[in-house]
GROMACS .gro file of C-alpha atoms in nm:
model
  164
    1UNK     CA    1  10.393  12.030  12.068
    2UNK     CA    2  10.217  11.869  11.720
    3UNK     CA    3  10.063  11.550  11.784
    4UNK     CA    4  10.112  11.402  11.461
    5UNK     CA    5  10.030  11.032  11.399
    6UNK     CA    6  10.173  10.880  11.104
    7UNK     CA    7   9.929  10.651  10.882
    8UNK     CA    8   9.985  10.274  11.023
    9UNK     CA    9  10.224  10.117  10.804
   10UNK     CA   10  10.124   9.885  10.571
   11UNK     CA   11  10.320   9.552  10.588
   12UNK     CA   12  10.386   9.266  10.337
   13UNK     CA   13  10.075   9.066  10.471
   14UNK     CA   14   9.871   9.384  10.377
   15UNK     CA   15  10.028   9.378  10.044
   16UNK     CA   16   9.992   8.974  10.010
   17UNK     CA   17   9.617   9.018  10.078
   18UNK     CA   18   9.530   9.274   9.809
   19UNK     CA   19   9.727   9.072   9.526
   20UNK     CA   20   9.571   8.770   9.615
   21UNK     CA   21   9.231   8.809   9.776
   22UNK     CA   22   9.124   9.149   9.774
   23UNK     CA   23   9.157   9.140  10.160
   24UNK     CA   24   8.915   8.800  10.163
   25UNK     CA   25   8.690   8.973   9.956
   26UNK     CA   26   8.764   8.750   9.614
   27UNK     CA   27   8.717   8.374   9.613
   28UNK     CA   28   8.789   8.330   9.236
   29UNK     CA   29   9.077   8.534   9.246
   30UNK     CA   30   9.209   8.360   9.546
   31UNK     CA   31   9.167   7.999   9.391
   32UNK     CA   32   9.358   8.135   9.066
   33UNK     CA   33   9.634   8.231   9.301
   34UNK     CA   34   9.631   7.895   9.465
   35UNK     CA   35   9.649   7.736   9.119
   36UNK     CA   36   9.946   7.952   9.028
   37UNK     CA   37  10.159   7.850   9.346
   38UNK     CA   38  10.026   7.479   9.284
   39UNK     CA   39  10.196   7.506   8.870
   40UNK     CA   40  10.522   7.636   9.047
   41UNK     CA   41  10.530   7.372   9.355
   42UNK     CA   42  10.470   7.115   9.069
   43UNK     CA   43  10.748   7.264   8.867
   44UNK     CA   44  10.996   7.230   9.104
   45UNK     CA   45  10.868   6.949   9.197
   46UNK     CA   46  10.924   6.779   8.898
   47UNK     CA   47  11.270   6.907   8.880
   48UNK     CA   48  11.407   6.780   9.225
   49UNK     CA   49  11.206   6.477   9.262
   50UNK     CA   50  11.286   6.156   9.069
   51UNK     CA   51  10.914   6.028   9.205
   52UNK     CA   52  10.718   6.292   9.024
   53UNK     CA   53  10.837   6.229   8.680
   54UNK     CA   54  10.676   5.878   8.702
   55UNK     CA   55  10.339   6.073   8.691
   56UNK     CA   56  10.391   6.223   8.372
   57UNK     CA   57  10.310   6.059   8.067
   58UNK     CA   58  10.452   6.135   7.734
   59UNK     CA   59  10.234   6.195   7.435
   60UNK     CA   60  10.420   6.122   7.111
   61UNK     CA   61  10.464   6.397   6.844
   62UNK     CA   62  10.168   6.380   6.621
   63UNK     CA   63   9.856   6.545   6.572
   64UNK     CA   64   9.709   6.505   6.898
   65UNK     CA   65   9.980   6.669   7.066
   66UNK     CA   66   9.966   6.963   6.796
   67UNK     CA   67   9.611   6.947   6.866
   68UNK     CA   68   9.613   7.037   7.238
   69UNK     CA   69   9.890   7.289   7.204
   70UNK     CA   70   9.756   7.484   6.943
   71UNK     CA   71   9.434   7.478   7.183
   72UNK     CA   72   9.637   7.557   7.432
   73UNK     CA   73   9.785   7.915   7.239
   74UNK     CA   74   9.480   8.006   7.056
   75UNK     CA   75   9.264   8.005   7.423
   76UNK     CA   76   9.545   8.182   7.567
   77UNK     CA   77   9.562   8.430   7.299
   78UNK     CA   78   9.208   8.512   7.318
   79UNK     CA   79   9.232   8.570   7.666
   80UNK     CA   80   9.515   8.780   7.639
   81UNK     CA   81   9.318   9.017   7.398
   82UNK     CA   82   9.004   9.018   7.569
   83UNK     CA   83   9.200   9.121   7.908
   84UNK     CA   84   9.362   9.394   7.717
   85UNK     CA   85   9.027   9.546   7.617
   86UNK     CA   86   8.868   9.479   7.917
   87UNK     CA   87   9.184   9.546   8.147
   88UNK     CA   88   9.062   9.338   8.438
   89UNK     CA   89   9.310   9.282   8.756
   90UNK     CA   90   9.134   8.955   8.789
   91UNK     CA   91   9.201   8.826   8.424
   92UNK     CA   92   9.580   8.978   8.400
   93UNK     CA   93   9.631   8.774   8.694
   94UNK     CA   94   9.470   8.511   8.503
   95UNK     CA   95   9.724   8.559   8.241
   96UNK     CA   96  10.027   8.461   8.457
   97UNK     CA   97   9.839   8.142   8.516
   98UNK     CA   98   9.837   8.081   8.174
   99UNK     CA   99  10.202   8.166   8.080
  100UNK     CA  100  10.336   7.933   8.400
  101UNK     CA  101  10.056   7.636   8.277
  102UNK     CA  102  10.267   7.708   7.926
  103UNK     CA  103  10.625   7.698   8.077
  104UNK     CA  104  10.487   7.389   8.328
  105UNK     CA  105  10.430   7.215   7.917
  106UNK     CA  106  10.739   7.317   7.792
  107UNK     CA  107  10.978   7.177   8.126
  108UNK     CA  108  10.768   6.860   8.203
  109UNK     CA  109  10.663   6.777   7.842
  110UNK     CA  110  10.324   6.674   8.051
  111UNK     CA  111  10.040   6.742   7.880
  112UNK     CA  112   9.796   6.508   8.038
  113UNK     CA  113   9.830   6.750   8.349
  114UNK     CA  114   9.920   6.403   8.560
  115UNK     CA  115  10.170   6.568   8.791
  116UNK     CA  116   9.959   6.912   8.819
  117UNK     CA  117   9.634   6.772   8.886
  118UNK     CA  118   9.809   6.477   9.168
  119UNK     CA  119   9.928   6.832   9.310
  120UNK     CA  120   9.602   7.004   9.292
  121UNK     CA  121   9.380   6.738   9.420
  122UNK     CA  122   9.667   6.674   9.749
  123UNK     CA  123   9.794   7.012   9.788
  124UNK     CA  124   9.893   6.919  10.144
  125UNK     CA  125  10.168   6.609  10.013
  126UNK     CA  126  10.516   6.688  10.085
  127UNK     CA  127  10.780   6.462   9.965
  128UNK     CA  128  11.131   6.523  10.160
  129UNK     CA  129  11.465   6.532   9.900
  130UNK     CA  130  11.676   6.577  10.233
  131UNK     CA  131  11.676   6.858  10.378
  132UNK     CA  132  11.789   7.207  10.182
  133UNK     CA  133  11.670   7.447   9.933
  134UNK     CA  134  11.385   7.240   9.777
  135UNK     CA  135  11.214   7.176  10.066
  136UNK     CA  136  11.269   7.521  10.272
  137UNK     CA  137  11.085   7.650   9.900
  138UNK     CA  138  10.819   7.372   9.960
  139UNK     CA  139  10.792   7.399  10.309
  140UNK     CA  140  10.706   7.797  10.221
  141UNK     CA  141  10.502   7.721   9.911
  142UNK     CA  142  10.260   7.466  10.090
  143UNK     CA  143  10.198   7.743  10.336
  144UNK     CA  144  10.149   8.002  10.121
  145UNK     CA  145   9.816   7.756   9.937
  146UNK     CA  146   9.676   7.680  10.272
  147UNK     CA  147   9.678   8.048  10.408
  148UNK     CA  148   9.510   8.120  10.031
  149UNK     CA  149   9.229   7.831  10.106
  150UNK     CA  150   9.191   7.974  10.431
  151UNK     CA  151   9.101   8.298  10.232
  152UNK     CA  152   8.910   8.136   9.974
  153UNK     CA  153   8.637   8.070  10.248
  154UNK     CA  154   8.640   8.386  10.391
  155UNK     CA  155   8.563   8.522  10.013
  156UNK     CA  156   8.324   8.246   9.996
  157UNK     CA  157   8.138   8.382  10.305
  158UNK     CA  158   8.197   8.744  10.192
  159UNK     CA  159   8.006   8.670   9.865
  160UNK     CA  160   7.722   8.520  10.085
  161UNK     CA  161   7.676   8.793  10.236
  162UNK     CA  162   7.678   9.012   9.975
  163UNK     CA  163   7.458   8.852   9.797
  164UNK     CA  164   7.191   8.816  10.064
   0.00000   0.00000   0.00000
């Protein structure tokens, strides 16, 4: 009789840990991540909520608001390129934070970043639309950023180490 052992499988966690961490290894890549979910809460957010639409601010059409949007494309272009070359995990994934900060423009029409940065700064603020959908997504999102900050520290006290 074989006594085989199979490799331990590798779950979703395991998975969740590489994309976002490096298995608490990455602290920048981590707070990207957390930036990414915090764009996404804040879109939905600003769809479902009545409240958050007071904290965006609408810029007129005019040159300042072609200003900061062709800022906007030209930095995101360059990046684009330069991750190409480079091809960087880190910087693709810096990409997709990119393309949702564009889409988070082109649904809120916010480009003062009001709504995004009141999400950023209180990551931990839940507002209740009754209870369905919106806040099961919420509920899940808000856990997702503070399992990510817990990670961010552990990268943060990986990189001390490694550096010392």
């Amino acid at each position: 009789m074989e006594n085989t052992m199979s490799a331990p499988q590798k779950g979703l966690l395991y998975y969740f840990n590489r994309i976002t961490s490096n298995d608490g290894k990455d602290w920048f890549l981590t707070l990207t991540w957390i930036f990414v979910f915090e764009i996404i809460s804040s879109i939905i957010e600003y769809y479902n909520l009545s409240i958050a639409r007071t904290y965006v601010i609408d810029i007129q059409d005019g040159v300042f608001k072609e200003f900061l949007i062709a800022i906007f494309v030209t930095f995101f272009i360059w990046h684009f390129v330069y991750s190409i070359v480079n091809m960087h995990r880190n910087q693709f994934y810096f990409l997709i934070m990119y393309g949702l900060l564009g889409l988070y423009f082109y649904i809120t029409k916010d480009m003062t970043f009001n709504l995004l940065f009141h999400n950023i700064i209180n990551p931990f603020e839940f507002e209740f639309n009754g209870f369905g959908i919106y806040t099961i997504v919420q509920f899940t999102i808000k856990l997702i950023i503070i399992y990510l900050i817990f990670k961010m520290f552990q990268g943060f006290k990986y990189s001390k180490l490694k550096n010392s």
